[in-house]
Short mmCIF file of N, CA and C in Angstrom, two decimals:
data_model
loop_
_atom_site.label_atom_id
_atom_site.label_comp_id
_atom_site.label_asym_id
_atom_site.label_seq_id
_atom_site.Cartn_x
_atom_site.Cartn_y
_atom_site.Cartn_z
N MET A 1 224.91 26.52 180.04
CA MET A 1 225.34 27.33 181.16
C MET A 1 226.56 26.72 181.87
N LEU A 2 226.59 25.41 181.98
CA LEU A 2 227.72 24.79 182.67
C LEU A 2 229.02 24.99 181.90
N GLU A 3 228.93 25.08 180.56
CA GLU A 3 230.14 25.33 179.79
C GLU A 3 230.69 26.72 180.10
N LYS A 4 229.80 27.70 180.26
CA LYS A 4 230.23 29.06 180.62
C LYS A 4 230.91 29.05 181.98
N PHE A 5 230.35 28.28 182.91
CA PHE A 5 230.95 28.20 184.23
C PHE A 5 232.33 27.58 184.15
N GLN A 6 232.48 26.52 183.36
CA GLN A 6 233.78 25.87 183.23
C GLN A 6 234.81 26.82 182.62
N MET A 7 234.40 27.61 181.63
CA MET A 7 235.31 28.59 181.04
C MET A 7 235.72 29.64 182.07
N MET A 8 234.74 30.11 182.86
CA MET A 8 235.05 31.10 183.90
C MET A 8 236.01 30.52 184.93
N LEU A 9 235.80 29.26 185.29
CA LEU A 9 236.66 28.61 186.27
C LEU A 9 238.08 28.49 185.76
N GLU A 10 238.24 28.13 184.50
CA GLU A 10 239.58 28.02 183.92
C GLU A 10 240.27 29.38 183.86
N GLU A 11 239.53 30.42 183.50
CA GLU A 11 240.10 31.77 183.48
C GLU A 11 240.52 32.19 184.89
N PHE A 12 239.70 31.84 185.85
CA PHE A 12 240.00 32.17 187.24
C PHE A 12 241.29 31.50 187.69
N LYS A 13 241.46 30.25 187.33
CA LYS A 13 242.67 29.51 187.72
C LYS A 13 243.91 30.08 187.04
N LYS A 14 243.78 30.54 185.78
CA LYS A 14 244.92 31.08 185.04
C LYS A 14 245.32 32.46 185.56
N ASN A 15 244.36 33.26 185.93
CA ASN A 15 244.62 34.64 186.31
C ASN A 15 244.81 34.72 187.83
N LYS A 16 246.02 34.87 188.27
CA LYS A 16 246.33 34.88 189.70
C LYS A 16 245.83 36.15 190.40
N GLU A 17 245.52 37.20 189.64
CA GLU A 17 244.98 38.41 190.25
C GLU A 17 243.63 38.15 190.91
N ASN A 18 242.92 37.15 190.44
CA ASN A 18 241.60 36.85 190.97
C ASN A 18 241.64 36.14 192.31
N GLU A 19 242.82 35.89 192.85
CA GLU A 19 242.92 35.20 194.14
C GLU A 19 242.26 36.00 195.26
N LEU A 20 242.15 37.29 195.11
CA LEU A 20 241.54 38.11 196.15
C LEU A 20 240.02 37.95 196.21
N ILE A 21 239.43 37.46 195.14
CA ILE A 21 237.97 37.27 195.11
C ILE A 21 237.65 35.97 195.83
N LYS A 22 236.88 36.09 196.90
CA LYS A 22 236.55 34.91 197.69
C LYS A 22 235.09 34.53 197.46
N PHE A 23 234.86 33.40 196.87
CA PHE A 23 233.52 32.85 196.75
C PHE A 23 233.65 31.35 196.56
N ASP A 24 232.60 30.65 196.92
CA ASP A 24 232.60 29.20 196.83
C ASP A 24 232.23 28.80 195.40
N LEU A 25 233.15 28.20 194.69
CA LEU A 25 232.91 27.84 193.30
C LEU A 25 231.79 26.81 193.17
N LYS A 26 231.66 25.94 194.15
CA LYS A 26 230.58 24.95 194.11
C LYS A 26 229.22 25.64 194.18
N THR A 27 229.13 26.70 194.95
CA THR A 27 227.88 27.45 195.05
C THR A 27 227.50 28.05 193.71
N VAL A 28 228.45 28.64 193.02
CA VAL A 28 228.18 29.23 191.71
C VAL A 28 227.74 28.15 190.73
N GLN A 29 228.40 27.00 190.76
CA GLN A 29 228.02 25.89 189.89
C GLN A 29 226.58 25.45 190.18
N GLN A 30 226.22 25.40 191.45
CA GLN A 30 224.86 24.98 191.81
C GLN A 30 223.83 26.00 191.35
N TYR A 31 224.16 27.28 191.36
CA TYR A 31 223.24 28.29 190.83
C TYR A 31 222.97 28.05 189.35
N PHE A 32 224.03 27.74 188.59
CA PHE A 32 223.84 27.46 187.17
C PHE A 32 223.03 26.18 186.95
N GLU A 33 223.26 25.17 187.79
CA GLU A 33 222.47 23.94 187.68
C GLU A 33 221.00 24.21 188.00
N MET A 34 220.73 25.03 189.02
CA MET A 34 219.35 25.38 189.34
C MET A 34 218.70 26.13 188.18
N GLN A 35 219.47 26.98 187.52
CA GLN A 35 218.94 27.73 186.39
C GLN A 35 218.57 26.78 185.25
N ASP A 36 219.40 25.78 185.00
CA ASP A 36 219.09 24.80 183.96
C ASP A 36 217.82 24.01 184.30
N VAL A 37 217.70 23.58 185.55
CA VAL A 37 216.50 22.84 185.98
C VAL A 37 215.27 23.73 185.86
N ASN A 38 215.40 24.99 186.23
CA ASN A 38 214.26 25.90 186.15
C ASN A 38 213.80 26.09 184.70
N LYS A 39 214.75 26.16 183.78
CA LYS A 39 214.38 26.28 182.36
C LYS A 39 213.59 25.05 181.91
N TRP A 40 214.01 23.87 182.38
CA TRP A 40 213.29 22.64 182.04
C TRP A 40 211.88 22.67 182.63
N LEU A 41 211.76 23.11 183.88
CA LEU A 41 210.45 23.19 184.52
C LEU A 41 209.54 24.18 183.79
N LYS A 42 210.12 25.30 183.38
CA LYS A 42 209.35 26.32 182.66
C LYS A 42 208.87 25.77 181.31
N PHE A 43 209.73 25.04 180.62
CA PHE A 43 209.38 24.46 179.33
C PHE A 43 208.25 23.43 179.47
N ASN A 44 208.26 22.67 180.57
CA ASN A 44 207.27 21.61 180.78
C ASN A 44 206.10 22.04 181.65
N ALA A 45 205.96 23.32 181.90
CA ALA A 45 204.86 23.80 182.74
C ALA A 45 203.52 23.48 182.09
N MET A 46 202.55 23.09 182.94
CA MET A 46 201.23 22.70 182.44
C MET A 46 200.19 23.81 182.57
N ASN A 47 200.47 24.80 183.41
CA ASN A 47 199.49 25.88 183.57
C ASN A 47 200.20 27.20 183.84
N LYS A 48 199.42 28.26 183.88
CA LYS A 48 199.96 29.61 184.03
C LYS A 48 200.68 29.78 185.37
N GLU A 49 200.15 29.18 186.42
CA GLU A 49 200.76 29.31 187.75
C GLU A 49 202.18 28.73 187.77
N GLN A 50 202.38 27.59 187.13
CA GLN A 50 203.71 26.99 187.09
C GLN A 50 204.69 27.86 186.30
N VAL A 51 204.23 28.46 185.22
CA VAL A 51 205.09 29.35 184.44
C VAL A 51 205.46 30.58 185.27
N GLU A 52 204.49 31.14 186.00
CA GLU A 52 204.76 32.30 186.84
C GLU A 52 205.76 31.97 187.95
N ARG A 53 205.62 30.80 188.54
CA ARG A 53 206.59 30.38 189.57
C ARG A 53 207.99 30.24 188.98
N ALA A 54 208.09 29.64 187.81
CA ALA A 54 209.39 29.48 187.15
C ALA A 54 209.99 30.85 186.81
N ASN A 55 209.16 31.78 186.33
CA ASN A 55 209.64 33.13 186.03
C ASN A 55 210.12 33.84 187.28
N SER A 56 209.39 33.69 188.37
CA SER A 56 209.77 34.31 189.63
C SER A 56 211.10 33.76 190.13
N PHE A 57 211.25 32.45 190.06
CA PHE A 57 212.50 31.82 190.52
C PHE A 57 213.66 32.22 189.61
N GLU A 58 213.41 32.33 188.31
CA GLU A 58 214.44 32.75 187.37
C GLU A 58 214.93 34.17 187.70
N LYS A 59 214.01 35.07 188.02
CA LYS A 59 214.38 36.43 188.40
C LYS A 59 215.21 36.43 189.68
N HIS A 60 214.81 35.59 190.63
CA HIS A 60 215.54 35.48 191.89
C HIS A 60 216.97 34.99 191.64
N LEU A 61 217.13 33.98 190.80
CA LEU A 61 218.46 33.46 190.48
C LEU A 61 219.31 34.52 189.78
N GLN A 62 218.70 35.27 188.86
CA GLN A 62 219.45 36.32 188.16
C GLN A 62 219.94 37.38 189.13
N ASP A 63 219.10 37.74 190.10
CA ASP A 63 219.51 38.72 191.11
C ASP A 63 220.68 38.19 191.93
N LEU A 64 220.64 36.91 192.30
CA LEU A 64 221.75 36.32 193.05
C LEU A 64 223.03 36.30 192.22
N LEU A 65 222.92 35.95 190.95
CA LEU A 65 224.11 35.91 190.10
C LEU A 65 224.69 37.30 189.89
N LYS A 66 223.86 38.32 189.85
CA LYS A 66 224.36 39.70 189.75
C LYS A 66 225.19 40.05 190.98
N LYS A 67 224.73 39.62 192.14
CA LYS A 67 225.46 39.91 193.37
C LYS A 67 226.79 39.17 193.43
N LEU A 68 226.87 38.01 192.79
CA LEU A 68 228.11 37.23 192.78
C LEU A 68 229.07 37.69 191.70
N TYR A 69 228.67 38.69 190.94
CA TYR A 69 229.44 39.19 189.80
C TYR A 69 229.75 38.09 188.80
N VAL A 70 228.71 37.63 188.15
CA VAL A 70 228.83 36.74 187.01
C VAL A 70 228.69 37.63 185.78
N PRO A 71 229.73 37.74 184.94
CA PRO A 71 229.76 38.73 183.86
C PRO A 71 228.53 38.76 182.96
N ASP A 72 227.92 37.62 182.63
CA ASP A 72 226.75 37.62 181.75
C ASP A 72 225.61 38.44 182.34
N TYR A 73 225.47 38.43 183.64
CA TYR A 73 224.36 39.11 184.28
C TYR A 73 224.71 40.55 184.66
N GLN A 74 225.96 40.85 184.87
CA GLN A 74 226.37 42.21 185.18
C GLN A 74 226.20 43.10 183.96
N SER A 75 226.43 42.58 182.77
CA SER A 75 226.38 43.40 181.57
C SER A 75 224.96 43.88 181.26
N GLU A 76 223.93 43.23 181.81
CA GLU A 76 222.56 43.65 181.56
C GLU A 76 222.26 45.03 182.16
N ASN A 77 222.96 45.39 183.22
CA ASN A 77 222.69 46.64 183.91
C ASN A 77 223.56 47.79 183.46
N VAL A 78 224.45 47.56 182.52
CA VAL A 78 225.38 48.61 182.08
C VAL A 78 224.71 49.50 181.07
#
């Protein structure tokens, strides 16, 4: 996920038309880091409750990324 973020960041820097889009790049990076940690927690879950919590948090993160217009998540709704 972090590689995708780095590619998006480089495209953003190259394309000057994107200067009108205002968002904190560090915030987007932290969302991707949280997603990676959540995948690890889900993989190492010991019971059903932990898996359900990880799934719930994953859905919440996906909803946030959709609002920030991250292309991977926007394409799911098309």
